[in-house]
Short mmCIF file of C-alpha atoms in Angstrom, two decimals:
data_model
loop_
_atom_site.label_atom_id
_atom_site.label_comp_id
_atom_site.label_asym_id
_atom_site.label_seq_id
_atom_site.Cartn_x
_atom_site.Cartn_y
_atom_site.Cartn_z
CA MET H 1 163.20 157.93 133.55
CA GLU H 2 161.68 157.37 130.12
CA LYS H 3 162.60 153.68 130.30
CA LEU H 4 160.95 153.43 133.70
CA LEU H 5 157.75 155.02 132.37
CA ALA H 6 157.79 152.81 129.30
CA GLY H 7 158.14 149.70 131.47
CA LYS H 8 155.32 150.78 133.71
CA CYS H 9 153.06 151.49 130.70
CA SER H 10 153.96 148.11 129.25
CA GLN H 11 153.00 146.36 132.50
CA GLU H 12 149.71 148.25 132.64
CA LEU H 13 149.00 147.35 129.02
CA TRP H 14 149.60 143.65 129.62
CA PHE H 15 147.55 143.77 132.81
CA GLY H 16 144.68 145.36 130.87
CA ILE H 17 144.94 142.71 128.17
CA LEU H 18 144.85 139.92 130.77
CA ILE H 19 141.83 141.47 132.48
CA SER H 20 140.07 141.80 129.11
CA LEU H 21 140.81 138.20 128.24
CA ALA H 22 139.51 137.02 131.61
CA MET H 23 136.29 139.00 131.17
CA CYS H 24 135.82 137.61 127.65
CA PHE H 25 136.27 134.09 128.97
CA VAL H 26 133.63 134.69 131.67
CA PHE H 27 131.15 136.09 129.14
CA LEU H 28 131.91 133.30 126.71
CA CYS H 29 131.21 130.71 129.40
CA PHE H 30 128.00 132.49 130.26
CA ASP H 31 126.94 132.53 126.59
CA PHE H 32 128.01 128.93 126.20
CA SER H 33 125.69 127.91 129.00
CA THR H 34 122.74 129.28 127.09
CA PHE H 35 123.36 126.71 124.38
CA TRP H 36 122.38 123.96 126.85
CA GLY H 37 119.14 123.25 128.66
CA VAL H 38 117.32 120.55 130.45
CA ASN H 39 114.13 119.50 128.71
CA ASN H 40 111.71 119.11 131.59
CA GLU H 41 109.25 117.13 129.48
CA ALA H 42 111.55 114.31 128.44
CA ASN H 43 114.10 114.77 131.23
CA LEU H 44 116.87 114.82 128.62
CA LEU H 45 119.93 117.03 128.14
CA VAL H 46 119.60 118.72 124.77
CA THR H 47 121.26 121.46 122.77
CA LYS H 48 119.88 124.55 121.09
CA LYS H 49 119.04 124.06 117.45
CA VAL H 50 121.01 127.06 116.15
CA ASP H 51 124.61 128.22 116.46
CA PRO H 52 124.27 131.82 115.11
CA ILE H 53 127.98 132.61 115.15
CA GLY H 54 129.21 129.35 113.70
CA ILE H 55 132.02 129.07 116.27
CA LEU H 56 130.69 126.06 118.17
CA ASN H 57 130.61 122.69 116.44
CA PHE H 58 128.37 120.23 118.28
CA ASN H 59 127.51 116.83 116.83
CA GLN H 60 124.09 116.94 118.50
CA THR H 61 122.35 120.15 117.48
CA ARG H 62 118.73 119.22 118.06
CA ASP H 63 116.40 117.68 120.61
CA SER H 64 116.43 113.90 120.18
CA CYS H 65 112.66 113.90 120.84
CA SER H 66 111.90 116.57 118.26
CA ASP H 67 108.77 115.61 116.28
CA ARG H 68 108.33 112.58 118.57
CA TYR H 69 106.67 114.07 121.64
CA ILE H 70 103.43 112.40 122.70
CA TYR H 71 100.90 113.72 125.20
CA ILE H 72 98.88 111.20 127.22
CA HIS H 73 95.32 112.36 127.87
CA GLU H 74 95.53 111.62 131.60
CA GLY H 75 92.36 113.59 132.28
CA LEU H 76 90.21 110.88 130.71
CA PRO H 77 87.56 109.85 133.27
CA SER H 78 88.33 106.51 134.89
CA ARG H 79 85.05 105.03 133.71
CA PHE H 80 86.68 104.73 130.28
CA ASN H 81 89.72 102.76 131.44
CA TYR H 82 90.75 102.07 135.05
CA ASP H 83 87.25 101.28 136.29
CA PHE H 84 87.21 98.26 133.99
CA LEU H 85 90.34 96.91 135.65
CA ASN H 86 88.84 97.41 139.08
CA ASN H 87 85.65 95.62 138.06
CA CYS H 88 87.15 92.94 135.86
CA GLU H 89 84.52 90.36 136.82
CA SER H 90 82.11 92.03 134.39
CA LEU H 91 84.51 91.81 131.44
CA SER H 92 84.51 89.25 128.66
CA ALA H 93 87.75 87.37 128.04
CA GLY H 94 86.61 86.14 124.64
CA THR H 95 83.95 86.37 121.97
CA SER H 96 81.30 84.46 123.91
CA ILE H 97 79.19 85.76 126.77
CA SER H 98 79.94 82.50 128.60
CA ASN H 99 83.55 83.71 129.04
CA ILE H 100 82.64 86.80 131.07
CA PRO H 101 83.92 85.70 134.53
CA SER H 102 87.44 84.86 133.38
CA MET H 103 89.17 88.18 132.57
CA CYS H 104 90.60 89.03 136.02
CA PRO H 105 93.43 86.46 136.06
CA HIS H 106 94.72 87.83 132.76
CA LEU H 107 95.30 91.34 134.14
CA VAL H 108 98.38 90.49 136.22
CA ASN H 109 101.88 91.61 135.14
CA LEU H 110 100.56 94.84 133.57
CA GLY H 111 98.22 92.94 131.26
CA LEU H 112 100.73 90.31 130.11
CA GLY H 113 98.95 87.65 132.14
CA PRO H 114 100.35 84.93 134.39
CA GLU H 115 104.01 84.06 133.86
CA ILE H 116 104.71 80.60 132.45
CA ASN H 117 107.15 78.92 134.83
CA SER H 118 107.11 75.39 133.45
CA SER H 119 107.22 74.98 129.68
CA GLU H 120 108.45 71.37 129.43
CA GLY H 121 111.49 72.54 127.49
CA VAL H 122 109.38 74.07 124.69
CA LEU H 123 109.84 77.76 125.57
CA SER H 124 112.83 79.72 126.76
CA ASN H 125 113.27 80.18 130.50
CA LYS H 126 112.10 83.79 130.82
CA SER H 127 109.60 86.34 129.51
CA TRP H 128 106.78 83.96 128.54
CA PHE H 129 103.26 84.71 129.74
CA LYS H 130 99.73 83.47 129.15
CA THR H 131 98.58 86.61 127.36
CA ASN H 132 95.02 87.39 126.36
CA PRO H 133 95.01 89.29 123.02
CA TYR H 134 92.00 91.35 124.11
CA LEU H 135 94.32 93.13 126.55
CA LEU H 136 96.35 94.81 123.81
CA GLU H 137 95.02 98.20 124.92
CA VAL H 138 96.24 97.61 128.49
CA ILE H 139 99.67 96.41 127.33
CA PHE H 140 99.91 99.37 124.94
CA HIS H 141 98.94 101.84 127.68
CA ASN H 142 101.58 100.47 130.06
CA ARG H 143 104.20 100.68 127.33
CA MET H 144 103.17 104.26 126.56
CA LYS H 145 103.66 105.26 130.20
CA ASN H 146 107.37 104.51 129.73
CA TYR H 147 107.69 106.07 126.28
CA GLU H 148 110.90 108.12 126.19
CA CYS H 149 109.40 111.27 124.64
CA LEU H 150 106.35 112.10 126.75
CA THR H 151 105.28 115.69 127.33
CA LYS H 152 102.81 117.21 129.76
CA ASN H 153 102.25 120.15 127.44
CA PHE H 154 99.86 119.12 124.69
CA THR H 155 100.76 122.15 122.55
CA LEU H 156 104.27 120.67 122.12
CA ALA H 157 103.04 117.19 121.27
CA SER H 158 103.16 115.69 117.79
CA ALA H 159 100.46 113.20 118.79
CA ILE H 160 97.92 112.76 121.58
CA TYR H 161 97.37 109.28 122.99
CA VAL H 162 93.98 108.60 124.55
CA PRO H 163 94.20 105.74 127.11
CA PHE H 164 90.70 104.53 126.32
CA TYR H 165 89.98 100.77 126.68
CA PRO H 166 87.40 100.30 123.89
CA SER H 167 87.36 96.50 123.82
CA MET H 168 86.59 96.38 127.53
CA ASP H 169 84.02 99.12 127.13
CA VAL H 170 82.17 97.43 124.27
CA GLY H 171 82.47 94.00 125.89
CA VAL H 172 80.27 94.99 128.81
CA HIS H 173 77.18 95.52 126.61
CA LEU H 174 78.16 93.80 123.35
CA TRP H 175 75.31 91.28 123.63
CA ASP H 176 72.72 93.79 124.80
CA SER H 177 69.74 94.01 122.42
CA ASN H 178 69.13 97.61 123.51
CA LEU H 179 71.21 99.68 121.10
CA THR H 180 70.90 102.81 123.22
CA ILE H 181 72.62 101.02 126.09
CA ARG H 182 75.16 99.40 123.76
CA ASP H 183 76.22 102.77 122.26
CA SER H 184 75.83 104.95 125.35
CA SER H 185 79.42 104.80 126.63
CA ALA H 186 80.92 105.40 123.18
CA LYS H 187 78.83 108.52 122.73
CA HIS H 188 79.75 109.84 126.18
CA PHE H 189 83.42 109.19 125.41
CA ALA H 190 83.29 111.09 122.11
CA LYS H 191 81.37 114.00 123.63
CA TRP H 192 83.77 114.35 126.56
CA LEU H 193 86.90 114.13 124.44
CA SER H 194 85.76 116.62 121.79
CA GLY H 195 84.98 119.12 124.56
CA GLN H 196 88.57 119.25 125.83
CA PRO H 197 91.05 122.00 124.84
CA GLU H 198 93.39 119.39 123.31
CA TRP H 199 90.77 118.60 120.68
CA SER H 200 90.82 121.97 118.97
CA LYS H 201 94.52 121.69 118.10
CA MET H 202 93.76 119.47 115.08
CA TRP H 203 90.08 118.62 115.76
CA GLY H 204 91.08 115.15 116.88
CA ARG H 205 93.22 114.15 113.93
CA ASP H 206 96.31 114.03 116.15
CA HIS H 207 94.46 111.73 118.62
CA PHE H 208 94.87 107.96 118.64
CA PHE H 209 94.00 104.99 120.84
CA ALA H 210 94.53 101.21 120.82
CA SER H 211 91.98 98.40 120.85
CA GLY H 212 92.16 94.75 121.86
CA ARG H 213 89.33 93.83 119.49
CA ILE H 214 89.03 93.92 115.72
CA ALA H 215 87.72 97.12 114.15
CA TRP H 216 84.47 95.49 113.03
CA ASP H 217 83.36 95.27 116.68
CA PHE H 218 83.05 99.08 116.62
CA ARG H 219 81.51 99.55 113.18
CA ARG H 220 77.89 98.50 113.34
CA GLU H 221 76.42 99.72 110.08
CA ARG H 222 72.74 99.06 110.85
CA ASP H 223 70.63 100.15 113.80
CA ASN H 224 69.27 96.68 114.28
CA SER H 225 69.50 94.81 117.57
CA SER H 226 70.68 91.69 115.74
CA ALA H 227 73.59 93.58 114.13
CA TRP H 228 76.97 93.08 115.77
CA GLY H 229 79.03 95.68 117.60
CA SER H 230 78.83 99.28 118.70
CA LYS H 231 78.77 102.43 116.60
CA LEU H 232 81.90 103.97 118.13
CA ARG H 233 83.88 104.29 114.90
CA PHE H 234 81.00 105.84 112.98
CA LEU H 235 80.59 108.72 115.44
CA PRO H 236 81.78 111.98 113.77
CA GLU H 237 84.33 112.65 116.51
CA SER H 238 85.71 109.12 116.33
CA MET H 239 86.09 109.34 112.56
CA ASN H 240 88.65 112.10 113.20
CA MET H 241 90.83 109.78 115.29
CA THR H 242 93.06 106.83 114.44
CA MET H 243 92.53 103.46 116.09
CA LEU H 244 95.31 100.89 116.37
CA THR H 245 93.60 97.53 116.32
CA LEU H 246 94.18 93.79 115.89
CA GLU H 247 92.43 93.83 112.52
CA GLY H 248 91.58 96.89 110.48
CA SER H 249 88.30 97.57 108.71
CA ARG H 250 88.02 98.98 105.21
CA TRP H 251 88.27 102.51 106.62
CA LYS H 252 91.77 103.97 106.54
CA ASN H 253 91.78 105.32 110.09
CA ASP H 254 91.67 101.76 111.48
CA ILE H 255 95.28 100.55 111.46
CA ALA H 256 96.13 96.89 112.09
CA ILE H 257 98.99 96.08 114.46
CA PRO H 258 100.10 92.60 115.59
CA TYR H 259 98.16 90.43 117.98
CA PRO H 260 100.06 90.06 121.27
CA THR H 261 101.80 86.70 121.47
CA ASN H 262 102.92 85.05 124.71
CA PHE H 263 106.55 86.21 124.41
CA HIS H 264 107.33 89.60 125.98
CA PRO H 265 111.12 89.94 126.14
CA ALA H 266 112.78 92.13 128.75
CA LYS H 267 116.20 92.11 127.03
CA ASP H 268 117.44 92.14 123.46
CA SER H 269 119.53 89.09 124.24
CA GLU H 270 116.35 87.11 124.97
CA VAL H 271 115.08 87.84 121.46
CA VAL H 272 118.36 86.77 119.86
CA GLN H 273 118.48 83.59 121.93
CA TRP H 274 114.94 82.72 120.89
CA GLN H 275 115.71 83.39 117.21
CA ASN H 276 118.71 81.06 117.41
CA ARG H 277 116.59 78.43 119.11
CA VAL H 278 113.87 78.30 116.43
CA ARG H 279 116.47 78.52 113.66
CA GLU H 280 118.05 75.26 114.84
CA GLN H 281 114.74 73.50 115.51
CA GLU H 282 114.10 70.05 114.00
CA ARG H 283 110.87 70.13 111.93
CA PRO H 284 109.60 66.61 111.20
CA TYR H 285 106.24 67.77 109.78
CA LEU H 286 105.90 69.46 106.40
CA PHE H 287 102.83 71.41 107.50
CA THR H 288 100.43 71.77 110.40
CA PHE H 289 97.04 73.21 111.19
CA ALA H 290 95.96 74.27 114.67
CA GLY H 291 92.31 75.18 114.84
CA ALA H 292 88.74 74.00 114.95
CA PRO H 293 86.15 73.68 112.18
CA ARG H 294 83.53 76.36 111.59
CA PRO H 295 80.51 74.29 110.46
CA ASN H 296 78.09 77.19 110.90
CA GLN H 297 80.27 79.68 109.03
CA ASN H 298 79.43 79.91 105.35
CA GLY H 299 82.48 79.81 103.11
CA SER H 300 84.89 78.64 105.82
CA ILE H 301 87.68 76.47 104.41
CA ARG H 302 88.70 75.11 107.80
CA GLY H 303 86.84 71.84 107.38
CA LYS H 304 88.62 71.23 104.08
CA LEU H 305 92.01 72.06 105.62
CA ILE H 306 91.39 69.57 108.41
CA ASP H 307 90.48 66.90 105.84
CA HIS H 308 93.64 67.63 103.82
CA CYS H 309 95.80 67.52 106.93
CA GLN H 310 94.36 64.30 108.29
CA ALA H 311 94.73 62.64 104.88
CA SER H 312 98.46 63.38 104.81
CA THR H 313 101.26 61.65 106.68
CA LYS H 314 103.24 64.89 106.43
CA CYS H 315 100.76 67.04 108.36
CA LYS H 316 100.13 67.54 112.08
CA PHE H 317 96.60 68.54 113.09
CA LEU H 318 95.98 70.13 116.49
CA HIS H 319 92.23 70.16 117.17
CA CYS H 320 91.85 73.34 119.18
CA THR H 321 89.86 73.46 122.35
CA GLU H 322 90.19 76.16 124.99
CA LYS H 323 92.30 73.81 127.10
CA LYS H 324 94.64 72.81 124.26
CA CYS H 325 95.16 75.99 122.25
CA GLY H 326 94.74 78.14 125.34
CA ASN H 327 98.05 76.64 126.45
CA PRO H 328 101.00 78.39 124.72
CA VAL H 329 103.24 75.37 125.32
CA THR H 330 100.94 73.07 123.33
CA VAL H 331 100.68 75.45 120.37
CA MET H 332 104.36 76.34 120.22
CA ARG H 333 105.40 72.68 120.44
CA VAL H 334 103.39 71.86 117.30
CA PHE H 335 104.44 74.97 115.37
CA GLN H 336 108.12 74.47 116.16
CA SER H 337 107.91 70.94 114.73
CA SER H 338 106.52 72.12 111.38
CA VAL H 339 107.98 73.78 108.29
CA TYR H 340 104.70 75.44 107.24
CA CYS H 341 101.68 76.54 109.29
CA LEU H 342 98.27 76.86 107.63
CA GLN H 343 96.59 80.16 108.48
CA PRO H 344 93.01 80.46 107.22
CA GLY H 345 90.68 83.12 108.55
CA GLY H 346 88.94 82.53 111.85
CA ASP H 347 85.87 84.37 113.12
CA SER H 348 87.29 87.23 111.05
CA TYR H 349 90.00 87.53 108.40
CA THR H 350 92.95 87.57 110.81
CA ARG H 351 93.97 85.35 113.71
CA ARG H 352 96.58 85.39 116.46
CA SER H 353 97.80 82.00 115.32
CA ALA H 354 99.62 83.67 112.42
CA PHE H 355 101.83 85.56 114.86
CA ASP H 356 102.38 82.41 116.93
CA ALA H 357 103.64 80.82 113.70
CA PHE H 358 106.07 83.67 113.05
CA LEU H 359 107.31 83.38 116.61
CA ALA H 360 107.90 79.63 116.16
CA GLY H 361 109.84 80.15 112.92
CA CYS H 362 107.06 78.36 111.01
CA ILE H 363 106.41 79.72 107.50
CA PRO H 364 102.75 80.87 107.33
CA VAL H 365 100.49 79.71 104.50
CA PHE H 366 97.74 82.23 103.77
CA PHE H 367 94.61 81.70 101.70
CA HIS H 368 93.19 85.24 101.59
CA PRO H 369 95.15 88.52 101.21
CA ALA H 370 93.25 90.20 104.08
CA THR H 371 94.61 87.69 106.60
CA ALA H 372 97.97 89.49 106.51
CA TYR H 373 99.03 91.19 103.26
CA THR H 374 96.53 94.08 103.25
CA GLN H 375 96.48 94.40 107.05
CA TYR H 376 99.91 94.69 108.70
CA LEU H 377 101.47 97.15 106.25
CA TRP H 378 103.80 98.70 108.84
CA TYR H 379 105.23 95.31 109.79
CA LEU H 380 105.44 92.85 106.92
CA PRO H 381 107.51 93.16 103.71
CA LYS H 382 105.53 94.21 100.67
CA ASP H 383 106.87 91.18 98.81
CA HIS H 384 104.89 88.46 100.58
CA THR H 385 106.82 85.69 98.82
CA LYS H 386 109.81 86.47 101.06
CA TYR H 387 108.13 85.17 104.21
CA SER H 388 104.97 83.24 103.30
CA VAL H 389 103.17 80.96 100.87
CA PHE H 390 99.95 82.15 99.24
CA ILE H 391 97.39 79.60 98.05
CA PRO H 392 94.40 81.65 96.82
CA VAL H 393 91.08 80.05 97.72
CA ARG H 394 88.12 82.14 96.64
CA ASP H 395 85.69 79.32 97.30
CA VAL H 396 85.87 76.08 99.26
CA LYS H 397 85.38 74.19 95.98
CA ASP H 398 88.64 75.70 94.68
CA LEU H 399 90.66 73.66 97.18
CA LYS H 400 91.43 70.38 95.41
CA GLU H 401 92.39 67.13 97.09
CA GLY H 402 96.12 66.98 97.85
CA GLN H 403 96.65 70.54 96.54
CA ILE H 404 98.25 71.94 99.71
CA GLU H 405 100.73 69.11 100.14
CA ASN H 406 101.68 69.13 96.46
CA GLU H 407 102.27 72.89 96.38
CA LEU H 408 104.40 72.82 99.52
CA LEU H 409 106.44 69.87 98.26
CA GLY H 410 107.08 71.85 95.07
CA ILE H 411 108.97 74.57 96.97
CA SER H 412 112.74 74.12 96.78
CA LYS H 413 114.78 73.63 99.95
CA ASP H 414 116.73 76.80 99.21
CA GLN H 415 113.53 78.85 98.90
CA GLU H 416 112.17 77.23 102.05
CA ALA H 417 115.33 78.11 104.00
CA ALA H 418 115.22 81.71 102.73
CA MET H 419 111.58 82.12 103.79
CA ARG H 420 112.24 80.68 107.23
CA GLU H 421 115.17 83.02 107.75
CA GLU H 422 112.98 85.99 106.80
CA VAL H 423 110.27 84.81 109.23
CA ILE H 424 112.88 84.59 112.02
CA ARG H 425 114.25 88.01 111.10
CA LEU H 426 110.75 89.51 111.54
CA ILE H 427 110.28 88.19 115.10
CA PRO H 428 111.61 91.30 116.96
CA LYS H 429 109.12 93.53 115.08
CA LEU H 430 106.13 91.33 115.89
CA VAL H 431 106.46 90.96 119.68
CA TYR H 432 105.59 93.44 122.43
CA ALA H 433 108.38 93.88 124.96
CA ASP H 434 107.67 93.72 128.67
CA PRO H 435 106.32 97.19 129.68
CA ARG H 436 108.72 97.15 132.65
CA SER H 437 111.75 97.18 130.34
CA ARG H 438 112.99 98.81 127.16
CA LEU H 439 114.72 97.10 124.24
CA GLU H 440 117.38 98.66 122.02
CA THR H 441 115.71 97.23 118.91
CA GLN H 442 112.24 98.23 117.74
CA ASP H 443 109.34 96.02 118.78
CA ALA H 444 105.70 96.06 117.67
CA PHE H 445 104.89 98.98 119.98
CA ASP H 446 107.78 101.13 118.69
CA ILE H 447 106.77 100.55 115.08
CA ALA H 448 103.15 101.44 115.86
CA VAL H 449 104.22 104.72 117.49
CA GLN H 450 106.51 105.55 114.58
CA GLY H 451 103.70 104.87 112.12
CA ILE H 452 101.25 107.04 114.06
CA LEU H 453 103.69 109.94 114.22
CA GLU H 454 104.31 109.76 110.48
CA ARG H 455 100.60 109.54 109.73
CA ILE H 456 99.78 112.59 111.87
CA GLU H 457 102.71 114.55 110.44
CA ASN H 458 101.32 113.97 106.95
CA VAL H 459 97.96 115.35 108.11
CA ARG H 460 99.73 118.33 109.65
CA LYS H 461 101.42 119.09 106.32
CA VAL H 462 98.07 118.94 104.55
CA ILE H 463 96.62 121.45 107.01
CA THR H 464 99.67 123.73 106.58
CA GLU H 465 99.18 123.66 102.82
CA GLY H 466 95.58 124.78 103.28
CA THR H 467 94.08 121.51 102.04
CA ASP H 468 91.14 119.69 103.60
CA PRO H 469 92.63 117.21 106.14
CA SER H 470 89.53 115.00 106.05
CA VAL H 471 90.29 113.94 102.48
CA GLY H 472 91.86 110.50 102.62
CA PHE H 473 92.03 110.39 106.42
CA ALA H 474 89.08 108.06 107.01
CA ASP H 475 88.19 107.11 103.46
CA GLU H 476 87.05 103.61 102.55
CA ASP H 477 89.47 101.21 100.89
CA ASN H 478 87.01 98.95 99.12
CA GLY H 479 89.76 96.82 97.59
CA LYS H 480 91.23 95.78 100.92
CA PHE H 481 89.02 92.72 101.37
CA LYS H 482 88.46 91.84 97.74
CA PHE H 483 90.21 88.91 96.12
CA PRO H 484 92.45 90.36 93.38
CA GLU H 485 93.51 88.30 90.41
CA THR H 486 97.12 88.72 91.48
CA ILE H 487 98.89 89.92 94.62
CA ASP H 488 101.56 92.51 93.88
CA SER H 489 104.97 91.62 95.24
#
């Protein structure tokens, strides 16, 4: 009888243990599920940041978008962006008022422009477009729409992108002698934006926008009808924001990012194929210059460069007209046939031609540090001797006869090959991928976003430490456009 009772008790004990184990397993599964969640903002599967017990060992313990969320200010009135696209006939496609009627054809393919279908064997078969650089803001906006870490909750965002089209906005009234009319839209934009709840989070210092014009077009320093540009960037609200632009001013909240070229790859393989192509290119000319003289521009060295090029049997000169240099095939054919490409300033310090040269695997020759070295700090190596030649010309008289050819001939073949390889290595960072695709490697857009996030995070740390965030944010860098005795490498 005792054995029977003992057996029964033993069975009940084991049954109780099994039940307990089953219940523990159920609760454990329930608890385990709380470690996982779907992030509705990025549509990604993420894990909780903390494992309080230390039992679970996940490789991914944080949100992959942490500190990278960006909020797009979709509430911006359409008169500051989309209305320009719908009324493109009133927009200027260049720097002259005579170009006003020609912007509409450039807006196709999300701002990339018409696709180039016949390149006479000069370009690769896909992803080449006739791109207008003034549409950087449209290209940037379309890329931002597909950014992997967007949020609809601005309180969670590390940065706030404002899809404002400032170059289109200023272009409508850029030649108007009435300054009130010229500045009206900029003032309405600043007033509207600063009145939104998103503004008070960091009083605009987490806001940024992109521009398809150089910063000087928005920094008119005198209230004189003959003075160029609008006053957008001198408005108090605008001074609290960062502008990504083709060429920065001397104020530190204007950040230069690359001019759009005509190559917008849809696949990483297209970039690699293009790099291999320019690496193997035959280059019969020692140097080339593509441009036009600036006879009415005091201090321009272009006339001298043309004279030097035409006097040399080793130089190819492409006299730019809208028809010639407006054709990417013509420009790329010349640049691909040259070892070095001369890159003086244009209407301003920088020019798109420099990025065309990079794309062609042609080593750029710069004559002023503000054409590249003090501008594209997020993109180009600090040691400029790795990828370029610098011939300092402070005055036109400094450029002696035969100087350019002699200096270039003095560069060893090994150094030349190393510079070209560095130029080719930089290509993926200097092009904007097709907005309808996403590359595995970083392009110019990705680097701009990364730079903005880091810049805003530094401001956030300053605020956390109780320091004035305005200090250093929009200060002047008076040395940026000066000609130093030496360029640090």
